[in-house]
PDB file of C-alpha atoms in Angstrom:
ATOM      1  CA  MET A  25      67.535  24.368  53.247  1.00  0.00           C
ATOM      2  CA  LYS A  26      69.619  24.347  50.016  1.00  0.00           C
ATOM      3  CA  ASN A  27      68.688  20.817  49.067  1.00  0.00           C
ATOM      4  CA  THR A  28      64.845  21.791  49.816  1.00  0.00           C
ATOM      5  CA  VAL A  29      65.029  24.790  47.600  1.00  0.00           C
ATOM      6  CA  ILE A  30      66.557  22.536  44.696  1.00  0.00           C
ATOM      7  CA  GLN A  31      64.080  19.814  45.200  1.00  0.00           C
ATOM      8  CA  GLY A  32      61.263  22.439  44.962  1.00  0.00           C
ATOM      9  CA  LEU A  33      62.863  23.744  41.751  1.00  0.00           C
ATOM     10  CA  VAL A  34      63.093  20.286  40.221  1.00  0.00           C
ATOM     11  CA  ILE A  35      59.553  19.589  41.072  1.00  0.00           C
ATOM     12  CA  LEU A  36      58.395  22.924  39.628  1.00  0.00           C
ATOM     13  CA  LEU A  37      60.405  22.475  36.560  1.00  0.00           C
ATOM     14  CA  SER A  38      59.086  18.933  36.160  1.00  0.00           C
ATOM     15  CA  PHE A  39      55.444  20.272  36.365  1.00  0.00           C
ATOM     16  CA  PHE A  40      56.031  22.735  33.694  1.00  0.00           C
ATOM     17  CA  LEU A  41      57.736  20.258  31.378  1.00  0.00           C
ATOM     18  CA  ILE A  42      54.755  17.634  31.905  1.00  0.00           C
ATOM     19  CA  TRP A  43      52.183  20.420  31.364  1.00  0.00           C
ATOM     20  CA  PHE A  44      54.285  21.604  28.175  1.00  0.00           C
ATOM     21  CA  GLY A  45      54.285  18.207  26.850  1.00  0.00           C
ATOM     22  CA  PHE A  46      50.772  17.463  27.277  1.00  0.00           C
ATOM     23  CA  SER A  47      49.877  20.944  25.870  1.00  0.00           C
ATOM     24  CA  GLN A  48      51.785  19.899  22.783  1.00  0.00           C
ATOM     25  CA  LEU A  49      50.116  16.676  22.481  1.00  0.00           C
ATOM     26  CA  ASP A  50      46.840  18.462  22.555  1.00  0.00           C
ATOM     27  CA  TYR A  51      47.756  20.896  19.982  1.00  0.00           C
ATOM     28  CA  MET A  52      48.952  18.061  17.747  1.00  0.00           C
ATOM     29  CA  LYS A  53      45.619  16.281  18.033  1.00  0.00           C
ATOM     30  CA  PHE A  54      43.819  19.479  17.102  1.00  0.00           C
ATOM     31  CA  PHE A  55      45.804  20.072  14.036  1.00  0.00           C
ATOM     32  CA  LYS A  56      45.556  16.582  13.123  1.00  0.00           C
ATOM     33  CA  ILE A  57      41.479  16.731  13.529  1.00  0.00           C
ATOM     34  CA  LYS A  58      41.641  19.951  11.541  1.00  0.00           C
ATOM     35  CA  GLU A  59      43.747  18.429   8.801  1.00  0.00           C
ATOM     36  CA  ARG A  60      41.311  15.537   8.556  1.00  0.00           C
ATOM     37  CA  THR A  61      38.367  17.739   8.397  1.00  0.00           C
ATOM     38  CA  LEU A  62      39.919  19.875   5.724  1.00  0.00           C
ATOM     39  CA  ASN A  63      40.791  16.805   3.727  1.00  0.00           C
ATOM     40  CA  VAL A  64      37.279  15.656   3.862  1.00  0.00           C
ATOM     41  CA  GLU A  65      36.019  18.937   2.950  1.00  0.00           C
ATOM     42  CA  ASN A  66      38.264  19.189   0.031  1.00  0.00           C
ATOM     43  CA  LYS A  67      37.437  15.819  -1.283  1.00  0.00           C
ATOM     44  CA  LEU A  68      33.684  16.185  -0.897  1.00  0.00           C
ATOM     45  CA  GLY A  69      33.653  19.513  -2.736  1.00  0.00           C
ATOM     46  CA  ASP A  70      35.539  17.916  -5.690  1.00  0.00           C
ATOM     47  CA  LEU A  71      33.617  14.749  -5.931  1.00  0.00           C
ATOM     48  CA  ILE A  72      30.204  16.587  -5.917  1.00  0.00           C
ATOM     49  CA  TRP A  73      31.303  19.053  -8.561  1.00  0.00           C
ATOM     50  CA  ASP A  74      32.784  16.269 -10.547  1.00  0.00           C
ATOM     51  CA  GLN A  75      29.412  14.465 -10.538  1.00  0.00           C
ATOM     52  CA  ILE A  76      27.494  17.803 -11.398  1.00  0.00           C
ATOM     53  CA  SER A  77      29.961  18.519 -14.329  1.00  0.00           C
ATOM     54  CA  ARG A  78      29.371  15.022 -15.860  1.00  0.00           C
ATOM     55  CA  THR A  79      25.535  15.184 -15.367  1.00  0.00           C
ATOM     56  CA  GLU A  80      24.832  18.963 -16.110  1.00  0.00           C
ATOM     57  CA  ASP A  81      25.547  21.494 -18.951  1.00  0.00           C
ATOM     58  CA  VAL A  82      28.255  23.522 -17.716  1.00  0.00           C
ATOM     59  CA  VAL A  83      28.573  26.785 -19.362  1.00  0.00           C
ATOM     60  CA  LEU A  84      32.158  27.519 -20.753  1.00  0.00           C
ATOM     61  CA  ASN A  85      31.653  30.588 -22.709  1.00  0.00           C
ATOM     62  CA  ASP A  86      34.495  32.860 -21.977  1.00  0.00           C
ATOM     63  CA  SER A  87      32.396  36.117 -22.401  1.00  0.00           C
ATOM     64  CA  ILE A  88      29.748  34.901 -19.804  1.00  0.00           C
ATOM     65  CA  THR A  89      32.128  33.638 -17.422  1.00  0.00           C
ATOM     66  CA  LYS A  90      34.228  36.848 -17.486  1.00  0.00           C
ATOM     67  CA  THR A  91      31.349  38.835 -17.015  1.00  0.00           C
ATOM     68  CA  LEU A  92      30.158  36.994 -14.065  1.00  0.00           C
ATOM     69  CA  ASP A  93      33.647  37.042 -12.625  1.00  0.00           C
ATOM     70  CA  SER A  94      33.576  40.957 -13.105  1.00  0.00           C
ATOM     71  CA  LEU A  95      30.465  41.045 -10.714  1.00  0.00           C
ATOM     72  CA  LEU A  96      32.374  39.260  -8.320  1.00  0.00           C
ATOM     73  CA  LEU A  97      35.651  41.015  -8.288  1.00  0.00           C
ATOM     74  CA  PRO A  98      34.489  44.019  -6.581  1.00  0.00           C
ATOM     75  CA  ILE A  99      33.012  42.034  -3.669  1.00  0.00           C
ATOM     76  CA  CYS A 100      36.291  40.048  -3.187  1.00  0.00           C
ATOM     77  CA  ASN A 101      38.715  42.928  -3.769  1.00  0.00           C
ATOM     78  CA  ALA A 102      36.824  45.126  -1.077  1.00  0.00           C
ATOM     79  CA  ASN A 103      36.633  42.428   1.651  1.00  0.00           C
ATOM     80  CA  GLY A 104      39.794  40.783   1.541  1.00  0.00           C
ATOM     81  CA  ILE A 105      38.370  37.676  -0.299  1.00  0.00           C
ATOM     82  CA  GLU A 106      41.128  35.855  -2.534  1.00  0.00           C
ATOM     83  CA  ARG A 107      38.990  35.575  -5.682  1.00  0.00           C
ATOM     84  CA  ASP A 108      41.128  32.726  -7.010  1.00  0.00           C
ATOM     85  CA  SER A 109      40.388  30.706  -3.790  1.00  0.00           C
ATOM     86  CA  LEU A 110      36.607  30.639  -5.149  1.00  0.00           C
ATOM     87  CA  LYS A 111      35.863  27.915  -7.929  1.00  0.00           C
ATOM     88  CA  VAL A 112      32.915  29.395  -9.481  1.00  0.00           C
ATOM     89  CA  HIS A 113      30.889  27.364 -12.011  1.00  0.00           C
ATOM     90  CA  ILE A 114      27.834  28.572 -14.252  1.00  0.00           C
ATOM     91  CA  VAL A 115      25.348  25.576 -14.860  1.00  0.00           C
ATOM     92  CA  LYS A 116      22.618  25.894 -17.735  1.00  0.00           C
ATOM     93  CA  LYS A 117      19.367  25.287 -15.750  1.00  0.00           C
ATOM     94  CA  ASP A 118      16.140  27.180 -15.485  1.00  0.00           C
ATOM     95  CA  GLU A 119      15.970  26.945 -11.603  1.00  0.00           C
ATOM     96  CA  ILE A 120      16.528  30.149  -9.860  1.00  0.00           C
ATOM     97  CA  ASN A 121      19.473  28.871  -7.856  1.00  0.00           C
ATOM     98  CA  ALA A 122      23.053  29.268  -6.652  1.00  0.00           C
ATOM     99  CA  PHE A 123      24.656  27.293  -3.759  1.00  0.00           C
ATOM    100  CA  ALA A 124      27.956  26.454  -2.228  1.00  0.00           C
ATOM    101  CA  LEU A 125      29.642  23.400  -2.135  1.00  0.00           C
ATOM    102  CA  PRO A 126      32.678  22.269   0.174  1.00  0.00           C
ATOM    103  CA  ASN A 127      36.111  23.476  -0.909  1.00  0.00           C
ATOM    104  CA  LYS A 128      34.960  26.686  -1.899  1.00  0.00           C
ATOM    105  CA  HIS A 129      32.818  25.566  -5.151  1.00  0.00           C
ATOM    106  CA  LEU A 130      30.208  28.141  -6.077  1.00  0.00           C
ATOM    107  CA  VAL A 131      27.569  26.950  -8.408  1.00  0.00           C
ATOM    108  CA  VAL A 132      25.456  29.595 -10.093  1.00  0.00           C
ATOM    109  CA  TYR A 133      22.366  28.540 -12.404  1.00  0.00           C
ATOM    110  CA  THR A 134      21.682  30.399 -15.455  1.00  0.00           C
ATOM    111  CA  GLY A 135      18.044  30.708 -14.326  1.00  0.00           C
ATOM    112  CA  LEU A 136      19.047  33.014 -11.409  1.00  0.00           C
ATOM    113  CA  ILE A 137      21.161  35.252 -13.796  1.00  0.00           C
ATOM    114  CA  ILE A 138      18.192  35.764 -15.895  1.00  0.00           C
ATOM    115  CA  ASP A 139      15.675  36.255 -13.319  1.00  0.00           C
ATOM    116  CA  CYS A 140      17.624  39.030 -11.651  1.00  0.00           C
ATOM    117  CA  LYS A 141      16.324  42.390 -12.823  1.00  0.00           C
ATOM    118  CA  LYS A 142      19.362  44.181 -11.614  1.00  0.00           C
ATOM    119  CA  GLN A 143      23.034  43.243 -11.375  1.00  0.00           C
ATOM    120  CA  GLU A 144      23.091  44.037  -7.543  1.00  0.00           C
ATOM    121  CA  ALA A 145      20.416  41.499  -6.946  1.00  0.00           C
ATOM    122  CA  LEU A 146      22.616  38.932  -8.454  1.00  0.00           C
ATOM    123  CA  GLN A 147      25.736  40.335  -6.629  1.00  0.00           C
ATOM    124  CA  GLY A 148      23.641  40.048  -3.493  1.00  0.00           C
ATOM    125  CA  VAL A 149      22.782  36.358  -3.779  1.00  0.00           C
ATOM    126  CA  LEU A 150      26.484  35.639  -4.802  1.00  0.00           C
ATOM    127  CA  GLY A 151      27.651  37.491  -1.720  1.00  0.00           C
ATOM    128  CA  HIS A 152      25.258  35.608   0.335  1.00  0.00           C
ATOM    129  CA  GLU A 153      26.734  32.042  -0.956  1.00  0.00           C
ATOM    130  CA  ILE A 154      30.370  33.443  -0.400  1.00  0.00           C
ATOM    131  CA  ALA A 155      29.464  34.176   3.041  1.00  0.00           C
ATOM    132  CA  HIS A 156      28.512  30.803   3.494  1.00  0.00           C
ATOM    133  CA  ILE A 157      31.708  29.604   2.186  1.00  0.00           C
ATOM    134  CA  GLU A 158      33.874  32.159   4.103  1.00  0.00           C
ATOM    135  CA  ASN A 159      32.096  31.491   7.485  1.00  0.00           C
ATOM    136  CA  ASN A 160      32.235  27.649   7.079  1.00  0.00           C
ATOM    137  CA  HIS A 161      28.648  27.281   7.115  1.00  0.00           C
ATOM    138  CA  VAL A 162      28.774  24.483   4.383  1.00  0.00           C
ATOM    139  CA  MET A 163      30.356  22.138   6.523  1.00  0.00           C
ATOM    140  CA  LYS A 164      28.440  22.975   9.686  1.00  0.00           C
ATOM    141  CA  LYS A 165      25.193  22.461   7.834  1.00  0.00           C
ATOM    142  CA  LEU A 166      26.553  18.917   6.423  1.00  0.00           C
ATOM    143  CA  SER A 167      27.933  17.856   9.906  1.00  0.00           C
ATOM    144  CA  LYS A 168      24.902  18.682  11.731  1.00  0.00           C
ATOM    145  CA  GLU A 169      22.291  17.179   9.412  1.00  0.00           C
ATOM    146  CA  LEU A 170      24.321  14.079   8.083  1.00  0.00           C
ATOM    147  CA  GLY A 171      27.198  13.539  10.612  1.00  0.00           C
ATOM    148  CA  PHE A 172      30.865  13.873  10.163  1.00  0.00           C
ATOM    149  CA  SER A 173      31.190   9.775   9.940  1.00  0.00           C
ATOM    150  CA  VAL A 174      28.848   9.906   6.804  1.00  0.00           C
ATOM    151  CA  LEU A 175      30.709  12.730   5.250  1.00  0.00           C
ATOM    152  CA  MET A 176      34.042  10.889   5.705  1.00  0.00           C
ATOM    153  CA  THR A 177      32.418   7.662   3.964  1.00  0.00           C
ATOM    154  CA  ALA A 178      31.252   9.902   1.126  1.00  0.00           C
ATOM    155  CA  ALA A 179      34.630  11.356   0.742  1.00  0.00           C
ATOM    156  CA  SER A 180      36.307   7.980   0.392  1.00  0.00           C
ATOM    157  CA  GLY A 181      33.797   7.330  -2.316  1.00  0.00           C
ATOM    158  CA  GLY A 182      31.890   4.800  -0.308  1.00  0.00           C
ATOM    159  CA  LYS A 183      28.491   3.174  -1.741  1.00  0.00           C
ATOM    160  CA  GLY A 184      29.272   3.928  -5.342  1.00  0.00           C
ATOM    161  CA  GLY A 185      28.670   7.702  -5.226  1.00  0.00           C
ATOM    162  CA  GLN A 186      25.270   7.252  -3.581  1.00  0.00           C
ATOM    163  CA  MET A 187      26.323   9.126  -0.694  1.00  0.00           C
ATOM    164  CA  ILE A 188      27.704  12.082  -2.630  1.00  0.00           C
ATOM    165  CA  ARG A 189      24.385  12.228  -4.331  1.00  0.00           C
ATOM    166  CA  GLU A 190      22.828  12.510  -0.765  1.00  0.00           C
ATOM    167  CA  VAL A 191      25.396  15.180   0.403  1.00  0.00           C
ATOM    168  CA  PHE A 192      24.667  17.219  -2.844  1.00  0.00           C
ATOM    169  CA  LYS A 193      20.940  16.915  -2.342  1.00  0.00           C
ATOM    170  CA  THR A 194      21.151  18.121   1.196  1.00  0.00           C
ATOM    171  CA  LEU A 195      22.996  21.259  -0.040  1.00  0.00           C
ATOM    172  CA  SER A 196      21.244  22.258  -3.061  1.00  0.00           C
ATOM    173  CA  SER A 197      17.632  21.567  -1.766  1.00  0.00           C
ATOM    174  CA  SER A 198      17.347  22.165   1.823  1.00  0.00           C
ATOM    175  CA  ALA A 199      17.835  25.159   3.896  1.00  0.00           C
ATOM    176  CA  TYR A 200      20.507  26.371   6.299  1.00  0.00           C
ATOM    177  CA  ASP A 201      19.036  27.188   9.799  1.00  0.00           C
ATOM    178  CA  ARG A 202      17.892  30.728  10.563  1.00  0.00           C
ATOM    179  CA  THR A 203      21.090  31.768  12.364  1.00  0.00           C
ATOM    180  CA  LEU A 204      23.281  30.801   9.530  1.00  0.00           C
ATOM    181  CA  GLU A 205      20.857  32.185   6.983  1.00  0.00           C
ATOM    182  CA  LYS A 206      20.815  35.674   8.864  1.00  0.00           C
ATOM    183  CA  GLU A 207      24.533  35.590   9.089  1.00  0.00           C
ATOM    184  CA  ALA A 208      25.101  35.053   5.577  1.00  0.00           C
ATOM    185  CA  ASP A 209      22.416  37.798   4.563  1.00  0.00           C
ATOM    186  CA  MET A 210      23.911  40.413   6.690  1.00  0.00           C
ATOM    187  CA  THR A 211      27.446  39.400   5.500  1.00  0.00           C
ATOM    188  CA  SER A 212      26.684  39.833   2.078  1.00  0.00           C
ATOM    189  CA  VAL A 213      25.011  43.239   2.749  1.00  0.00           C
ATOM    190  CA  ASP A 214      28.329  44.402   4.544  1.00  0.00           C
ATOM    191  CA  TYR A 215      30.288  42.922   1.544  1.00  0.00           C
ATOM    192  CA  MET A 216      28.234  44.899  -0.817  1.00  0.00           C
ATOM    193  CA  ILE A 217      28.506  48.203   1.204  1.00  0.00           C
ATOM    194  CA  LYS A 218      32.330  47.829   1.454  1.00  0.00           C
ATOM    195  CA  ALA A 219      32.368  47.269  -2.413  1.00  0.00           C
ATOM    196  CA  ASN A 220      30.060  50.428  -3.076  1.00  0.00           C
ATOM    197  CA  ILE A 221      27.242  48.070  -4.396  1.00  0.00           C
ATOM    198  CA  ASP A 222      23.572  48.943  -3.528  1.00  0.00           C
ATOM    199  CA  PRO A 223      22.091  46.243  -1.206  1.00  0.00           C
ATOM    200  CA  LYS A 224      18.470  47.343  -1.845  1.00  0.00           C
ATOM    201  CA  PRO A 225      18.121  45.335  -4.991  1.00  0.00           C
ATOM    202  CA  MET A 226      18.866  42.110  -2.985  1.00  0.00           C
ATOM    203  CA  ALA A 227      16.150  42.826  -0.577  1.00  0.00           C
ATOM    204  CA  ASP A 228      13.686  43.611  -3.649  1.00  0.00           C
ATOM    205  CA  PHE A 229      14.847  40.179  -5.200  1.00  0.00           C
ATOM    206  CA  MET A 230      13.827  38.313  -1.951  1.00  0.00           C
ATOM    207  CA  TYR A 231      10.477  40.409  -1.524  1.00  0.00           C
ATOM    208  CA  LYS A 232       9.453  39.818  -5.293  1.00  0.00           C
ATOM    209  CA  MET A 233      10.060  36.017  -4.747  1.00  0.00           C
ATOM    210  CA  ALA A 234       8.198  36.079  -1.514  1.00  0.00           C
ATOM    211  CA  LEU A 235       4.937  37.553  -3.140  1.00  0.00           C
ATOM    212  CA  ASP A 236       3.979  34.171  -4.547  1.00  0.00           C
ATOM    213  CA  ASN A 237       2.817  32.179  -1.612  1.00  0.00           C
ATOM    214  CA  GLN A 238       2.676  29.017  -3.801  1.00  0.00           C
ATOM    215  CA  MET A 239       6.053  29.250  -5.141  1.00  0.00           C
ATOM    216  CA  PRO A 240       6.768  27.302  -8.327  1.00  0.00           C
ATOM    217  CA  LYS A 241       9.411  24.578  -8.272  1.00  0.00           C
ATOM    218  CA  GLY A 242      11.834  26.760 -10.221  1.00  0.00           C
ATOM    219  CA  LEU A 243      12.257  29.268  -7.568  1.00  0.00           C
ATOM    220  CA  ALA A 244      14.973  26.996  -5.899  1.00  0.00           C
ATOM    221  CA  TRP A 245      16.953  29.654  -4.110  1.00  0.00           C
ATOM    222  CA  ILE A 246      13.958  31.208  -2.379  1.00  0.00           C
ATOM    223  CA  SER A 247      12.255  27.857  -1.383  1.00  0.00           C
ATOM    224  CA  THR A 248      15.649  26.659   0.226  1.00  0.00           C
ATOM    225  CA  HIS A 249      16.010  30.194   1.856  1.00  0.00           C
ATOM    226  CA  PRO A 250      12.694  30.438   3.721  1.00  0.00           C
ATOM    227  CA  ASP A 251      11.125  33.721   5.415  1.00  0.00           C
ATOM    228  CA  SER A 252      12.129  35.716   2.446  1.00  0.00           C
ATOM    229  CA  GLU A 253      10.015  38.597   3.131  1.00  0.00           C
ATOM    230  CA  GLU A 254      11.091  38.900   6.668  1.00  0.00           C
ATOM    231  CA  ARG A 255      14.653  38.838   5.369  1.00  0.00           C
ATOM    232  CA  ALA A 256      13.937  41.521   3.032  1.00  0.00           C
ATOM    233  CA  LYS A 257      12.661  43.609   5.727  1.00  0.00           C
ATOM    234  CA  TYR A 258      15.630  43.173   8.180  1.00  0.00           C
ATOM    235  CA  ILE A 259      17.960  43.952   5.268  1.00  0.00           C
ATOM    236  CA  LEU A 260      16.218  47.119   4.585  1.00  0.00           C
ATOM    237  CA  GLU A 261      16.090  47.971   8.206  1.00  0.00           C
ATOM    238  CA  TYR A 262      19.808  47.472   8.488  1.00  0.00           C
ATOM    239  CA  ILE A 263      20.760  49.822   5.585  1.00  0.00           C
ATOM    240  CA  LYS A 264      18.257  52.218   6.503  1.00  0.00           C
ATOM    241  CA  GLY A 265      20.037  55.724   7.490  1.00  0.00           C
ATOM    242  CA  LYS A 266      23.313  54.480   6.165  1.00  0.00           C
ATOM    243  CA  LYS A 267      25.173  56.866   3.904  1.00  0.00           C
ATOM    244  CA  LEU A 268      26.004  54.400   1.028  1.00  0.00           C
ATOM    245  CA  THR A 269      28.336  55.347  -1.987  1.00  0.00           C
ATOM    246  CA  ILE A 270      27.090  53.426  -4.791  1.00  0.00           C
ATOM    247  CA  LYS A 271      28.764  52.588  -7.908  1.00  0.00           C
ATOM    248  CA  PRO A 272      27.236  50.046 -10.597  1.00  0.00           C
ATOM    249  CA  THR A 273      29.933  47.384 -11.506  1.00  0.00           C
ATOM    250  CA  LEU A 274      28.537  47.081 -15.110  1.00  0.00           C
ATOM    251  CA  ILE A 275      26.844  49.889 -17.274  1.00  0.00           C
ATOM    252  CA  GLU A 276      23.281  49.157 -18.057  1.00  0.00           C
ATOM    253  CA  LYS A 277      24.080  48.205 -21.630  1.00  0.00           C
ATOM    254  CA  ASP A 278      26.721  45.447 -20.555  1.00  0.00           C
ATOM    255  CA  TRP A 279      24.389  44.015 -18.089  1.00  0.00           C
ATOM    256  CA  ASN A 280      21.651  43.586 -20.545  1.00  0.00           C
ATOM    257  CA  HIS A 281      24.026  42.125 -23.022  1.00  0.00           C
ATOM    258  CA  PHE A 282      25.298  39.641 -20.349  1.00  0.00           C
ATOM    259  CA  GLN A 283      21.436  38.438 -19.763  1.00  0.00           C
ATOM    260  CA  GLU A 284      20.865  38.243 -23.229  1.00  0.00           C
ATOM    261  CA  GLN A 285      23.866  36.008 -23.803  1.00  0.00           C
ATOM    262  CA  VAL A 286      22.619  33.841 -20.921  1.00  0.00           C
ATOM    263  CA  LYS A 287      19.232  33.550 -22.560  1.00  0.00           C
ATOM    264  CA  ASP A 288      20.582  32.597 -25.893  1.00  0.00           C
ATOM    265  CA  LEU A 289      22.591  29.523 -24.390  1.00  0.00           C
TER     266      LEU A 289
END
């Protein structure tokens, strides 16, 4: 009887040791895959930005970059987002556009800054792109549309930069799917509410852009984010009845000066 009990305990212990070993192996595999994915994401983002910085007119004016940063800070501070983790770049370009890249790069075109009538509209767009970054939408989109093997090849510098250009084109000129877009919209609205920023100008911005059925090419942010009128409506519906505490980030004079500086570039 005693031997039977001991044998049973040995078998039970062996089972748990084997289970533990396999579970650890799975975790190691998981973390290796996760690490490899993160490495690909980091390399992709840096390679794409390197290509943009060599071919586009990057704005380095301290006054302009610091003012944009002051518009971002309330969103980051109120929502537990580490500001220094975001790599924010301003590019001198007439297109009304902003887009997220892998490795937390966020590119803002001067055309967007100039076109936004209110600072809150710009903050809403920036919040939308930050939501894409924070919710890992960027890599989800690329993996779905291009495939992870293509992204690995691009990150390794394959085909002389041609694949990097293809990745960049996918991010800057084609839409996320409806689910990810709505998630980014609503996340941005929540960001703004927590930061005491009025979300209504974001909806107004979308609605204004959607009024022109034949959108000019310059309205890149709207053309790559379809159904703008519908999105404006569900944002307004979401905030209806909410008690909002609103405090502009910049005084009107400073916002106007910021836009004038950008126009004069």
